[in-house]
């Protein structure tokens, strides 16, 4: 963690409150940093969330495992608000952490046709609700290199389906195969991608 | 319809193929313009879609009624790929039409705090995965005026939940109350918004 990030954490630049019941009811707790397992705080579940500052990733399981959910500033009154995955319904969100390297105005990612950052490539600095409309001929991306900032890639066009958060400061920004996109990823299917705004 | 739009339709600038079964199987049909009711083509349902050119809106019911689904270029192998509404599962998509006024580089919308385009306002020209992060204090938008282009507004942050497509060339771009956002809209809740790319 660099000095700027430490200062942001100390200044409350990351703040999230989670509730055990829908619509911000019941037991709740505020966090200004990561939480590896909400059950260790005697929560049985999380059913509503407010992100007050910064951006977080939520995970389906403890220790940052399973489906990923990008959590930007705003109100998430029910689990449907963060899931966005109609087909793979999961009501679990058991761990979360702040995303510290998002830099909206300076984000760059390179997509590759083949794994291990090989084959045809395409460099992006902007949001693309449809990679095919941008000229990428396939519905798959086999590997990706984040050169700067943080990104969220999605299984389907229009920012739908599985969410994969890709950060410059994880794996040195290298995602060399689909199983590095996320622990639940089971294909290379990626049809939209966007920058994360801090 | 102006001359440019007619030319685009004639040149196949809008092309969508729909299938009766998942994964592009079974009976299918290609369209280069709107379809008011797929059941009149002897389809019982739609279960997969490819958008080959342009951008379309899909609707839950015939005659452009019910939930709206933005359909950008790409592959939609199952209904979950276009729905994105985990909480209000609908597997219906029975009518669709092209969006003709999308102009990504020249899109402007004004959000209003109160209905009938009154109260505090905010003018946007860019994509916002979190309106609250941008400085909008509420999780609601009471009315909107599309000054140019076409937009998709969402119930929740991060482009999730109900989708409302807003176009300059419908209602003269004026959406004066939430029930004009869509026939299924039942609140002013809008927490993210983005431009539609042609």
mmCIF file of C-alpha atoms in Angstrom:
data_model
loop_
_atom_site.group_PDB
_atom_site.id
_atom_site.type_symbol
_atom_site.label_atom_id
_atom_site.label_comp_id
_atom_site.label_asym_id
_atom_site.label_seq_id
_atom_site.Cartn_x
_atom_site.Cartn_y
_atom_site.Cartn_z
ATOM 1 C CA UNK A 1 0.000 0.000 0.000
ATOM 2 C CA UNK A 2 1.503 3.380 -0.913
ATOM 3 C CA UNK A 3 1.318 6.573 1.112
ATOM 4 C CA UNK A 4 -1.584 8.027 -0.855
ATOM 5 C CA UNK A 5 -3.665 4.884 -0.361
ATOM 6 C CA UNK A 6 -2.937 4.837 3.368
ATOM 7 C CA UNK A 7 -3.992 8.454 3.601
ATOM 8 C CA UNK A 8 -7.242 7.720 1.720
ATOM 9 C CA UNK A 9 -8.043 4.906 4.127
ATOM 10 C CA UNK A 10 -7.294 7.095 7.137
ATOM 11 C CA UNK A 11 -9.416 9.929 5.768
ATOM 12 C CA UNK A 12 -12.474 7.730 5.359
ATOM 13 C CA UNK A 13 -12.246 7.694 1.585
ATOM 14 C CA UNK A 14 -13.611 4.157 1.699
ATOM 15 C CA UNK A 15 -16.831 3.679 3.619
ATOM 16 C CA UNK A 16 -19.481 0.978 3.328
ATOM 17 C CA UNK A 17 -22.339 -0.007 5.641
ATOM 18 C CA UNK A 18 -23.923 -3.453 5.508
ATOM 19 C CA UNK A 19 -27.241 -4.605 7.011
ATOM 20 C CA UNK A 20 -28.499 -8.049 7.823
ATOM 21 C CA UNK A 21 -31.987 -7.351 6.438
ATOM 22 C CA UNK A 22 -33.402 -5.823 3.243
ATOM 23 C CA UNK A 23 -34.039 -2.080 2.973
ATOM 24 C CA UNK A 24 -31.374 -1.124 5.524
ATOM 25 C CA UNK A 25 -33.065 -2.851 8.458
ATOM 26 C CA UNK A 26 -31.745 -4.854 11.378
ATOM 27 C CA UNK A 27 -28.205 -5.321 12.578
ATOM 28 C CA UNK A 28 -25.625 -3.225 10.722
ATOM 29 C CA UNK A 29 -21.960 -2.358 10.711
ATOM 30 C CA UNK A 30 -19.803 0.281 9.010
ATOM 31 C CA UNK A 31 -16.414 -0.539 7.494
ATOM 32 C CA UNK A 32 -13.627 1.701 6.221
ATOM 33 C CA UNK A 33 -11.501 -1.167 5.011
ATOM 34 C CA UNK A 34 -11.761 -4.777 3.895
ATOM 35 C CA UNK A 35 -13.836 -7.495 5.568
ATOM 36 C CA UNK A 36 -12.642 -11.047 4.948
ATOM 37 C CA UNK A 37 -15.678 -12.780 6.450
ATOM 38 C CA UNK A 38 -18.816 -11.013 7.652
ATOM 39 C CA UNK A 39 -19.837 -14.090 9.654
ATOM 40 C CA UNK A 40 -16.946 -13.444 12.006
ATOM 41 C CA UNK A 41 -18.807 -10.271 12.991
ATOM 42 C CA UNK A 42 -21.786 -12.415 13.984
ATOM 43 C CA UNK A 43 -23.724 -11.575 10.834
ATOM 44 C CA UNK A 44 -25.625 -14.506 9.356
ATOM 45 C CA UNK A 45 -25.937 -12.759 5.982
ATOM 46 C CA UNK A 46 -25.939 -9.394 4.210
ATOM 47 C CA UNK A 47 -29.174 -8.243 2.586
ATOM 48 C CA UNK A 48 -28.666 -4.500 2.009
ATOM 49 C CA UNK A 49 -25.676 -2.211 1.503
ATOM 50 C CA UNK A 50 -24.872 1.494 1.246
ATOM 51 C CA UNK A 51 -21.551 2.550 -0.268
ATOM 52 C CA UNK A 52 -20.857 6.037 1.084
ATOM 53 C CA UNK A 53 -17.322 6.600 -0.227
ATOM 54 C CA UNK A 54 -15.044 4.921 -2.700
ATOM 55 C CA UNK A 55 -15.615 1.715 -4.648
ATOM 56 C CA UNK A 56 -15.668 -1.833 -3.295
ATOM 57 C CA UNK A 57 -15.743 -5.384 -4.636
ATOM 58 C CA UNK A 58 -18.163 -7.736 -2.949
ATOM 59 C CA UNK A 59 -17.561 -11.500 -3.084
ATOM 60 C CA UNK A 60 -19.989 -14.367 -2.842
ATOM 61 C CA UNK A 61 -17.894 -16.297 -0.279
ATOM 62 C CA UNK A 62 -15.464 -15.471 2.562
ATOM 63 C CA UNK A 63 -11.801 -14.739 1.762
ATOM 64 C CA UNK A 64 -12.693 -12.976 -1.505
ATOM 65 C CA UNK A 65 -13.891 -16.109 -3.312
ATOM 66 C CA UNK A 66 -16.735 -16.810 -5.749
ATOM 67 C CA UNK A 67 -18.794 -14.358 -7.794
ATOM 68 C CA UNK A 68 -17.625 -10.741 -7.798
ATOM 69 C CA UNK A 69 -19.878 -7.700 -7.489
ATOM 70 C CA UNK A 70 -18.742 -4.161 -8.262
ATOM 71 C CA UNK A 71 -20.127 -1.825 -5.595
ATOM 72 C CA UNK A 72 -20.032 1.857 -6.504
ATOM 73 C CA UNK A 73 -21.384 4.702 -4.399
ATOM 74 C CA UNK A 74 -25.120 4.296 -3.888
ATOM 75 C CA UNK A 75 -27.902 2.283 -2.290
ATOM 76 C CA UNK A 76 -28.329 -1.470 -2.679
ATOM 77 C CA UNK A 77 -31.618 -2.226 -0.906
ATOM 78 C CA UNK A 78 -31.789 -5.921 -1.854
ATOM 79 C CA UNK A 79 -29.419 -8.585 -3.151
ATOM 80 C CA UNK A 80 -30.741 -8.143 -6.709
ATOM 81 C CA UNK A 81 -29.280 -4.637 -6.717
ATOM 82 C CA UNK A 82 -25.693 -5.900 -6.651
ATOM 83 C CA UNK A 83 -25.995 -9.271 -8.307
ATOM 84 C CA UNK A 84 -27.127 -8.437 -11.824
ATOM 85 C CA UNK A 85 -26.746 -12.114 -12.690
ATOM 86 C CA UNK A 86 -30.270 -13.255 -13.413
ATOM 87 C CA UNK A 87 -29.220 -16.734 -14.336
ATOM 88 C CA UNK A 88 -26.932 -17.647 -11.473
ATOM 89 C CA UNK A 89 -28.897 -16.407 -8.535
ATOM 90 C CA UNK A 90 -26.785 -16.050 -5.483
ATOM 91 C CA UNK A 91 -27.949 -14.187 -2.426
ATOM 92 C CA UNK A 92 -24.565 -14.519 -0.716
ATOM 93 C CA UNK A 93 -22.170 -11.642 -0.226
ATOM 94 C CA UNK A 94 -19.827 -12.603 2.571
ATOM 95 C CA UNK A 95 -16.612 -10.642 2.054
ATOM 96 C CA UNK A 96 -15.627 -7.308 0.479
ATOM 97 C CA UNK A 97 -12.650 -5.003 -0.022
ATOM 98 C CA UNK A 98 -12.006 -1.495 -1.367
ATOM 99 C CA UNK A 99 -10.655 -1.012 -4.899
ATOM 100 C CA UNK A 100 -7.725 1.319 -4.521
ATOM 101 C CA UNK A 101 -6.219 1.661 -7.974
ATOM 102 C CA UNK A 102 -9.251 2.993 -9.899
ATOM 103 C CA UNK A 103 -8.281 6.093 -11.899
ATOM 104 C CA UNK A 104 -11.086 6.887 -14.259
ATOM 105 C CA UNK A 105 -9.243 9.437 -16.403
ATOM 106 C CA UNK A 106 -6.133 7.269 -16.724
ATOM 107 C CA UNK A 107 -7.281 3.690 -17.364
ATOM 108 C CA UNK A 108 -5.848 1.399 -20.015
ATOM 109 C CA UNK A 109 -6.372 -2.301 -20.678
ATOM 110 C CA UNK A 110 -5.194 -4.574 -23.503
ATOM 111 C CA UNK A 111 -7.388 -7.457 -24.672
ATOM 112 C CA UNK A 112 -5.777 -10.550 -26.243
ATOM 113 C CA UNK A 113 -7.213 -13.159 -28.578
ATOM 114 C CA UNK A 114 -5.211 -16.011 -27.010
ATOM 115 C CA UNK A 115 -4.189 -16.913 -23.492
ATOM 116 C CA UNK A 116 -0.883 -15.791 -21.906
ATOM 117 C CA UNK A 117 -1.252 -12.343 -23.510
ATOM 118 C CA UNK A 118 -0.690 -13.553 -27.078
ATOM 119 C CA UNK A 119 -2.459 -13.354 -30.447
ATOM 120 C CA UNK A 120 -4.315 -10.361 -31.838
ATOM 121 C CA UNK A 121 -4.671 -7.559 -29.327
ATOM 122 C CA UNK A 122 -6.639 -4.383 -28.789
ATOM 123 C CA UNK A 123 -5.864 -1.524 -26.439
ATOM 124 C CA UNK A 124 -8.774 0.274 -24.724
ATOM 125 C CA UNK A 125 -9.004 3.538 -22.759
ATOM 126 C CA UNK A 126 -12.776 3.895 -22.731
ATOM 127 C CA UNK A 127 -16.037 2.133 -21.804
ATOM 128 C CA UNK A 128 -17.469 -0.394 -24.272
ATOM 129 C CA UNK A 129 -20.999 -1.724 -23.709
ATOM 130 C CA UNK A 130 -20.415 -3.893 -26.797
ATOM 131 C CA UNK A 131 -16.930 -5.113 -27.679
ATOM 132 C CA UNK A 132 -18.297 -6.443 -30.970
ATOM 133 C CA UNK A 133 -19.563 -2.968 -31.919
ATOM 134 C CA UNK A 134 -16.054 -1.667 -31.226
ATOM 135 C CA UNK A 135 -14.638 -4.164 -33.747
ATOM 136 C CA UNK A 136 -13.644 -7.141 -31.579
ATOM 137 C CA UNK A 137 -14.829 -10.052 -33.704
ATOM 138 C CA UNK A 138 -15.345 -12.649 -31.010
ATOM 139 C CA UNK A 139 -17.564 -12.971 -27.983
ATOM 140 C CA UNK A 140 -14.513 -14.144 -26.065
ATOM 141 C CA UNK A 141 -11.377 -12.554 -24.634
ATOM 142 C CA UNK A 142 -8.683 -15.086 -23.759
ATOM 143 C CA UNK A 143 -6.389 -12.898 -21.650
ATOM 144 C CA UNK A 144 -6.069 -9.270 -20.525
ATOM 145 C CA UNK A 145 -3.386 -6.927 -19.252
ATOM 146 C CA UNK A 146 -4.396 -3.922 -17.148
ATOM 147 C CA UNK A 147 -1.862 -1.183 -17.868
ATOM 148 C CA UNK A 148 -3.497 1.339 -15.540
ATOM 149 C CA UNK A 149 -6.560 1.850 -13.381
ATOM 150 C CA UNK A 150 -9.221 -0.749 -12.637
ATOM 151 C CA UNK A 151 -11.844 -2.261 -14.939
ATOM 152 C CA UNK A 152 -14.930 -4.389 -14.774
ATOM 153 C CA UNK A 153 -15.483 -6.904 -17.580
ATOM 154 C CA UNK A 154 -18.841 -8.569 -18.142
ATOM 155 C CA UNK A 155 -19.977 -11.819 -19.679
ATOM 156 C CA UNK A 156 -22.722 -10.278 -21.845
ATOM 157 C CA UNK A 157 -23.205 -7.003 -23.789
ATOM 158 C CA UNK A 158 -24.570 -3.982 -21.942
ATOM 159 C CA UNK A 159 -22.749 -4.712 -18.661
ATOM 160 C CA UNK A 160 -24.721 -7.853 -17.799
ATOM 161 C CA UNK A 161 -23.945 -11.324 -16.490
ATOM 162 C CA UNK A 162 -20.866 -12.320 -14.542
ATOM 163 C CA UNK A 163 -18.699 -9.395 -13.388
ATOM 164 C CA UNK A 164 -14.911 -9.675 -13.355
ATOM 165 C CA UNK A 165 -12.957 -6.919 -11.605
ATOM 166 C CA UNK A 166 -9.486 -6.391 -13.087
ATOM 167 C CA UNK A 167 -6.952 -4.220 -11.285
ATOM 168 C CA UNK A 168 -3.521 -2.854 -12.123
ATOM 169 C CA UNK A 169 -2.250 -3.680 -8.651
ATOM 170 C CA UNK A 170 -3.300 -7.379 -8.600
ATOM 171 C CA UNK A 171 -1.204 -10.011 -10.440
ATOM 172 C CA UNK A 172 0.759 -6.995 -11.769
ATOM 173 C CA UNK A 173 -2.317 -6.341 -13.906
ATOM 174 C CA UNK A 174 -1.914 -9.635 -15.809
ATOM 175 C CA UNK A 175 -4.888 -11.943 -16.285
ATOM 176 C CA UNK A 176 -3.323 -14.677 -18.398
ATOM 177 C CA UNK A 177 -6.245 -17.105 -18.560
ATOM 178 C CA UNK A 178 -9.975 -17.016 -17.823
ATOM 179 C CA UNK A 179 -9.568 -18.749 -14.485
ATOM 180 C CA UNK A 180 -7.626 -15.697 -13.319
ATOM 181 C CA UNK A 181 -10.611 -13.414 -14.071
ATOM 182 C CA UNK A 182 -12.371 -14.789 -11.016
ATOM 183 C CA UNK A 183 -12.655 -17.971 -8.992
ATOM 184 C CA UNK A 184 -16.089 -18.644 -10.488
ATOM 185 C CA UNK A 185 -15.119 -17.967 -14.136
ATOM 186 C CA UNK A 186 -15.756 -20.972 -16.339
ATOM 187 C CA UNK A 187 -15.288 -19.483 -19.818
ATOM 188 C CA UNK A 188 -13.550 -16.715 -21.768
ATOM 189 C CA UNK A 189 -16.894 -15.099 -22.554
ATOM 190 C CA UNK A 190 -16.491 -11.305 -22.231
ATOM 191 C CA UNK A 191 -18.732 -9.009 -24.270
ATOM 192 C CA UNK A 192 -18.540 -5.638 -22.489
ATOM 193 C CA UNK A 193 -16.008 -3.766 -20.362
ATOM 194 C CA UNK A 194 -15.808 -0.429 -18.559
ATOM 195 C CA UNK A 195 -13.505 1.643 -16.373
ATOM 196 C CA UNK A 196 -14.150 1.887 -12.654
ATOM 197 C CA UNK A 197 -14.654 5.433 -11.395
ATOM 198 C CA UNK A 198 -13.316 6.255 -7.950
ATOM 199 C CA UNK B 1 -38.159 9.310 -40.034
ATOM 200 C CA UNK B 2 -35.563 11.475 -41.769
ATOM 201 C CA UNK B 3 -33.663 10.633 -44.932
ATOM 202 C CA UNK B 4 -30.551 9.440 -43.113
ATOM 203 C CA UNK B 5 -32.571 7.020 -40.956
ATOM 204 C CA UNK B 6 -34.379 5.635 -43.999
ATOM 205 C CA UNK B 7 -31.050 5.096 -45.709
ATOM 206 C CA UNK B 8 -29.682 3.298 -42.645
ATOM 207 C CA UNK B 9 -32.672 0.975 -42.601
ATOM 208 C CA UNK B 10 -32.330 0.292 -46.322
ATOM 209 C CA UNK B 11 -28.610 -0.380 -46.005
ATOM 210 C CA UNK B 12 -29.089 -3.008 -43.329
ATOM 211 C CA UNK B 13 -27.720 -0.817 -40.583
ATOM 212 C CA UNK B 14 -30.175 -2.486 -38.223
ATOM 213 C CA UNK B 15 -30.089 -6.266 -38.129
ATOM 214 C CA UNK B 16 -31.215 -8.666 -35.424
ATOM 215 C CA UNK B 17 -31.835 -12.423 -35.491
ATOM 216 C CA UNK B 18 -34.063 -14.130 -32.932
ATOM 217 C CA UNK B 19 -34.318 -17.848 -32.127
ATOM 218 C CA UNK B 20 -37.036 -19.809 -30.391
ATOM 219 C CA UNK B 21 -34.548 -21.872 -28.351
ATOM 220 C CA UNK B 22 -31.480 -21.135 -26.237
ATOM 221 C CA UNK B 23 -27.995 -21.032 -27.783
ATOM 222 C CA UNK B 24 -29.239 -20.025 -31.248
ATOM 223 C CA UNK B 25 -31.189 -23.235 -31.854
ATOM 224 C CA UNK B 26 -34.522 -23.973 -33.478
ATOM 225 C CA UNK B 27 -36.751 -21.712 -35.521
ATOM 226 C CA UNK B 28 -35.258 -18.311 -36.270
ATOM 227 C CA UNK B 29 -35.947 -15.128 -38.150
ATOM 228 C CA UNK B 30 -33.904 -12.074 -39.167
ATOM 229 C CA UNK B 31 -35.303 -8.545 -38.935
ATOM 230 C CA UNK B 32 -34.013 -5.235 -40.281
ATOM 231 C CA UNK B 33 -36.741 -3.201 -38.665
ATOM 232 C CA UNK B 34 -39.209 -3.306 -35.794
ATOM 233 C CA UNK B 35 -41.343 -6.293 -34.792
ATOM 234 C CA UNK B 36 -44.525 -5.432 -32.893
ATOM 235 C CA UNK B 37 -45.394 -9.002 -31.898
ATOM 236 C CA UNK B 38 -43.175 -12.019 -32.512
ATOM 237 C CA UNK B 39 -46.130 -14.351 -31.951
ATOM 238 C CA UNK B 40 -47.642 -13.125 -35.211
ATOM 239 C CA UNK B 41 -44.640 -14.776 -36.892
ATOM 240 C CA UNK B 42 -45.692 -18.082 -35.304
ATOM 241 C CA UNK B 43 -42.997 -17.887 -32.633
ATOM 242 C CA UNK B 44 -44.144 -19.075 -29.215
ATOM 243 C CA UNK B 45 -41.224 -17.310 -27.499
ATOM 244 C CA UNK B 46 -37.716 -15.911 -27.972
ATOM 245 C CA UNK B 47 -34.854 -17.572 -26.097
ATOM 246 C CA UNK B 48 -31.725 -16.346 -27.875
ATOM 247 C CA UNK B 49 -30.759 -13.283 -29.919
ATOM 248 C CA UNK B 50 -27.886 -11.986 -32.017
ATOM 249 C CA UNK B 51 -27.683 -8.262 -32.765
ATOM 250 C CA UNK B 52 -25.584 -7.944 -35.908
ATOM 251 C CA UNK B 53 -25.946 -4.224 -36.616
ATOM 252 C CA UNK B 54 -27.259 -1.207 -34.763
ATOM 253 C CA UNK B 55 -28.951 -1.083 -31.384
ATOM 254 C CA UNK B 56 -32.424 -2.326 -30.475
ATOM 255 C CA UNK B 57 -34.823 -2.149 -27.539
ATOM 256 C CA UNK B 58 -36.519 -5.383 -26.588
ATOM 257 C CA UNK B 59 -39.828 -5.308 -24.709
ATOM 258 C CA UNK B 60 -41.394 -7.841 -22.393
ATOM 259 C CA UNK B 61 -44.810 -7.720 -24.104
ATOM 260 C CA UNK B 62 -46.174 -7.106 -27.627
ATOM 261 C CA UNK B 63 -46.666 -3.528 -28.864
ATOM 262 C CA UNK B 64 -43.571 -2.284 -27.002
ATOM 263 C CA UNK B 65 -45.004 -2.746 -23.496
ATOM 264 C CA UNK B 66 -43.527 -3.890 -20.185
ATOM 265 C CA UNK B 67 -39.879 -4.193 -19.165
ATOM 266 C CA UNK B 68 -37.311 -2.744 -21.564
ATOM 267 C CA UNK B 69 -34.031 -4.375 -22.536
ATOM 268 C CA UNK B 70 -31.207 -2.542 -24.290
ATOM 269 C CA UNK B 71 -29.776 -4.817 -26.992
ATOM 270 C CA UNK B 72 -26.391 -3.745 -28.322
ATOM 271 C CA UNK B 73 -24.309 -5.634 -30.880
ATOM 272 C CA UNK B 74 -23.418 -9.078 -29.582
ATOM 273 C CA UNK B 75 -24.661 -12.518 -28.612
ATOM 274 C CA UNK B 76 -27.468 -13.160 -26.137
ATOM 275 C CA UNK B 77 -27.528 -16.962 -25.763
ATOM 276 C CA UNK B 78 -30.162 -17.093 -23.009
ATOM 277 C CA UNK B 79 -32.797 -14.767 -21.546
ATOM 278 C CA UNK B 80 -30.515 -13.906 -18.595
ATOM 279 C CA UNK B 81 -28.155 -12.218 -21.049
ATOM 280 C CA UNK B 82 -30.624 -9.449 -21.842
ATOM 281 C CA UNK B 83 -32.663 -9.246 -18.681
ATOM 282 C CA UNK B 84 -30.143 -8.201 -16.052
ATOM 283 C CA UNK B 85 -33.013 -7.905 -13.569
ATOM 284 C CA UNK B 86 -32.324 -10.601 -11.049
ATOM 285 C CA UNK B 87 -35.283 -9.695 -8.902
ATOM 286 C CA UNK B 88 -38.043 -9.443 -11.473
ATOM 287 C CA UNK B 89 -37.403 -12.487 -13.541
ATOM 288 C CA UNK B 90 -39.132 -12.336 -16.855
ATOM 289 C CA UNK B 91 -38.313 -14.680 -19.659
ATOM 290 C CA UNK B 92 -40.572 -12.813 -22.094
ATOM 291 C CA UNK B 93 -39.291 -10.701 -24.952
ATOM 292 C CA UNK B 94 -42.104 -10.369 -27.444
ATOM 293 C CA UNK B 95 -41.505 -7.139 -29.379
ATOM 294 C CA UNK B 96 -38.493 -5.034 -30.369
ATOM 295 C CA UNK B 97 -37.511 -1.980 -32.402
ATOM 296 C CA UNK B 98 -34.304 -0.252 -33.527
ATOM 297 C CA UNK B 99 -33.030 2.826 -31.670
ATOM 298 C CA UNK B 100 -32.362 5.385 -34.357
ATOM 299 C CA UNK B 101 -31.304 8.541 -32.550
ATOM 300 C CA UNK B 102 -28.260 7.209 -30.629
ATOM 301 C CA UNK B 103 -25.269 9.509 -31.171
ATOM 302 C CA UNK B 104 -22.592 8.534 -28.723
ATOM 303 C CA UNK B 105 -20.346 11.564 -29.225
ATOM 304 C CA UNK B 106 -23.222 14.019 -29.034
ATOM 305 C CA UNK B 107 -25.500 12.940 -26.201
ATOM 306 C CA UNK B 108 -26.927 15.247 -23.560
ATOM 307 C CA UNK B 109 -29.551 14.668 -20.885
ATOM 308 C CA UNK B 110 -30.784 16.860 -18.012
ATOM 309 C CA UNK B 111 -31.887 15.267 -14.729
ATOM 310 C CA UNK B 112 -34.452 17.040 -12.533
ATOM 311 C CA UNK B 113 -35.153 16.749 -8.826
ATOM 312 C CA UNK B 114 -38.942 17.200 -9.271
ATOM 313 C CA UNK B 115 -41.474 16.059 -11.828
ATOM 314 C CA UNK B 116 -42.440 18.114 -14.887
ATOM 315 C CA UNK B 117 -38.785 19.129 -15.398
ATOM 316 C CA UNK B 118 -38.597 21.345 -12.309
ATOM 317 C CA UNK B 119 -36.406 21.698 -9.201
ATOM 318 C CA UNK B 120 -32.658 21.268 -9.022
ATOM 319 C CA UNK B 121 -31.165 20.030 -12.263
ATOM 320 C CA UNK B 122 -27.975 18.507 -13.585
ATOM 321 C CA UNK B 123 -26.812 18.264 -17.190
ATOM 322 C CA UNK B 124 -24.871 15.171 -18.287
ATOM 323 C CA UNK B 125 -22.843 14.356 -21.410
ATOM 324 C CA UNK B 126 -21.091 11.249 -20.135
ATOM 325 C CA UNK B 127 -21.676 7.808 -18.601
ATOM 326 C CA UNK B 128 -22.262 7.585 -14.844
ATOM 327 C CA UNK B 129 -22.224 4.161 -13.148
ATOM 328 C CA UNK B 130 -23.052 5.999 -9.915
ATOM 329 C CA UNK B 131 -25.064 9.223 -9.988
ATOM 330 C CA UNK B 132 -24.355 9.663 -6.277
ATOM 331 C CA UNK B 133 -20.584 9.574 -6.913
ATOM 332 C CA UNK B 134 -21.132 12.300 -9.525
ATOM 333 C CA UNK B 135 -22.775 14.500 -6.867
ATOM 334 C CA UNK B 136 -26.491 13.772 -7.286
ATOM 335 C CA UNK B 137 -27.632 13.548 -3.660
ATOM 336 C CA UNK B 138 -30.667 11.346 -4.088
ATOM 337 C CA UNK B 139 -31.254 7.813 -5.302
ATOM 338 C CA UNK B 140 -34.171 9.179 -7.318
ATOM 339 C CA UNK B 141 -34.614 11.230 -10.480
ATOM 340 C CA UNK B 142 -38.107 12.671 -10.833
ATOM 341 C CA UNK B 143 -38.006 13.771 -14.481
ATOM 342 C CA UNK B 144 -35.543 13.923 -17.385
ATOM 343 C CA UNK B 145 -35.118 15.774 -20.649
ATOM 344 C CA UNK B 146 -33.055 14.201 -23.425
ATOM 345 C CA UNK B 147 -31.471 17.061 -25.336
ATOM 346 C CA UNK B 148 -29.644 14.809 -27.800
ATOM 347 C CA UNK B 149 -28.894 11.166 -28.469
ATOM 348 C CA UNK B 150 -30.334 8.192 -26.602
ATOM 349 C CA UNK B 151 -29.664 7.040 -23.043
ATOM 350 C CA UNK B 152 -30.314 4.086 -20.811
ATOM 351 C CA UNK B 153 -31.102 4.806 -17.167
ATOM 352 C CA UNK B 154 -30.970 2.071 -14.514
ATOM 353 C CA UNK B 155 -32.636 1.519 -11.171
ATOM 354 C CA UNK B 156 -29.433 0.571 -9.307
ATOM 355 C CA UNK B 157 -25.755 1.650 -9.415
ATOM 356 C CA UNK B 158 -23.438 -0.082 -11.863
ATOM 357 C CA UNK B 159 -26.032 -0.398 -14.645
ATOM 358 C CA UNK B 160 -28.237 -2.932 -12.839
ATOM 359 C CA UNK B 161 -31.945 -3.421 -12.258
ATOM 360 C CA UNK B 162 -34.734 -2.036 -14.410
ATOM 361 C CA UNK B 163 -33.583 -0.464 -17.677
ATOM 362 C CA UNK B 164 -35.293 2.644 -19.056
ATOM 363 C CA UNK B 165 -34.427 3.703 -22.594
ATOM 364 C CA UNK B 166 -34.741 7.457 -23.142
ATOM 365 C CA UNK B 167 -34.620 8.888 -26.666
ATOM 366 C CA UNK B 168 -34.470 12.382 -28.111
ATOM 367 C CA UNK B 169 -37.012 11.498 -30.758
ATOM 368 C CA UNK B 170 -39.717 10.102 -28.406
ATOM 369 C CA UNK B 171 -41.999 12.469 -26.452
ATOM 370 C CA UNK B 172 -39.720 15.222 -27.829
ATOM 371 C CA UNK B 173 -37.148 13.890 -25.377
ATOM 372 C CA UNK B 174 -39.307 14.808 -22.363
ATOM 373 C CA UNK B 175 -39.893 12.275 -19.583
ATOM 374 C CA UNK B 176 -41.954 14.357 -17.156
ATOM 375 C CA UNK B 177 -42.779 11.673 -14.587
ATOM 376 C CA UNK B 178 -41.557 8.170 -13.729
ATOM 377 C CA UNK B 179 -44.485 6.503 -15.440
ATOM 378 C CA UNK B 180 -43.143 7.898 -18.725
ATOM 379 C CA UNK B 181 -39.786 6.116 -18.205
ATOM 380 C CA UNK B 182 -41.462 2.831 -19.045
ATOM 381 C CA UNK B 183 -44.804 1.090 -18.760
ATOM 382 C CA UNK B 184 -43.439 -1.060 -15.918
ATOM 383 C CA UNK B 185 -41.819 1.786 -13.946
ATOM 384 C CA UNK B 186 -43.202 2.031 -10.441
ATOM 385 C CA UNK B 187 -40.778 4.477 -8.816
ATOM 386 C CA UNK B 188 -38.369 7.342 -9.538
ATOM 387 C CA UNK B 189 -35.427 5.191 -8.485
ATOM 388 C CA UNK B 190 -32.551 5.860 -10.924
ATOM 389 C CA UNK B 191 -28.966 5.385 -9.742
ATOM 390 C CA UNK B 192 -26.929 5.034 -12.955
ATOM 391 C CA UNK B 193 -27.174 6.254 -16.544
ATOM 392 C CA UNK B 194 -25.177 5.912 -19.752
ATOM 393 C CA UNK B 195 -25.193 6.943 -23.389
ATOM 394 C CA UNK B 196 -26.208 4.442 -26.049
ATOM 395 C CA UNK B 197 -23.547 3.824 -28.692
ATOM 396 C CA UNK B 198 -24.739 3.198 -32.253
#
